Amino acid sequence: MEGMSEIDFEKLAEIELRKDEAENADLEGSQLSFAAVSNGDAEISPTHPYYDVARHNILHLVGDDNLGRKVIAFSCCRLPPSHQLNHRRLLEYLKYALDQYVENDYTVVYFHYGLNSKNKPSLSWLQSAYKEFDRKYKKNLKALYIVHPTNFIKIIWNIFKPLISHKFGKKVIYLNYLSDLRDHLKYDQLKIPQEVIRHDENLRTKQKKKPLTAVKIPPPRPPLPTQQFGVSLQYLKAKNKGELIPPVMKHTVSYLKRKGLKAEGLFRRSASIQSIKEIQKLYNQGVESSLRVMNCREIVHGLPEQNYAVLKFLICFLHMVSQESIFNKMTGSNLACVFGLNLIWSPKGTPSFSTLVPINIFIGLLIDFYPTIFSSRSVPGEQLP
């Protein structure tokens, strides 16, 4: 797309939006129309400083995500035709509304359905909007979920890619269906426009008509004896000698009693998702997990040079894959299920189920803790993915 002017991009975006309109009209059996405000939406007082924009309920607070962060939704189907909305006022209103939440961690859900050639803002407006949403707004934005993305989104992404930092880019998560939101948010709290719900149902109906293709799914991994997350309270009680309070709760409360009772803003800010995942992983693998990692490092460091180089190259790549598990659904554990038996095999033939579990645990540790296990030994002419 090098060499294209802003006018060319504008035309390309217009073409893609018209394709979306035609496809949606085919899905729904009728021409698109602009949505009226639903009865379930909050009433906006005429004295609101941005009443002319706010009355459309384009932006609304819809509860919390799974980590307790406020969720703000932007619904494109609520955008009126461009000649009925001052887009400069829209930008000012968005900043005014977000100012109530940006001091703490927050999440945005962008419902793309409903954006069309008649209500879309210009590319120059989008560029000025991105610039005006400075670090104050971007710093505490922890995730931007784009629901029902189309080729139009890909074009916009290519236009803005030179401006967007890698760190911010990792916050953008694409979701093809509304049900995918359940993995991240308290779905029942969401006030999803009926137009978006109907569109989602139409997409699913269309998907069901497509011929099914066989997909290889990694075999389910049974919970570890030390598993603390993703299991029932009854499981934890049975594995912890009848204790009613889960160990992670005991440890956390004990620590906060000693260290955190006088901390300003306690619980106001949530930790990064990556930190939470690492802590969950450590608990799930037992309190001796750090010792396991050290043992893993000793084992792989004892390999011959070429074996070590090949293993390091592969595990480095698998670690990269696992870092994008929110998109590809392949965590270190899932990857270990696929690669475990390909990397370690028994000279006595097919391994039993009892040996399969520790093999997968070992490979999972190599993937999850790649920086710790492999960073201290390099090889001549080393190449990493």
CSV table of C-alpha atoms in Angstrom, one decimal, residues 207-213:
chain,number,residue,atom,x,y,z
A,207,GLN,CA,-21.3,-20.2,9.6
A,208,LYS,CA,-23.4,-23.3,10.3
A,209,LYS,CA,-24.2,-23.6,6.7
A,210,LYS,CA,-20.5,-24.0,5.7
A,211,PRO,CA,-19.2,-27.6,5.5
A,212,LEU,CA,-17.3,-28.6,8.6
A,213,THR,CA,-13.6,-29.5,8.3
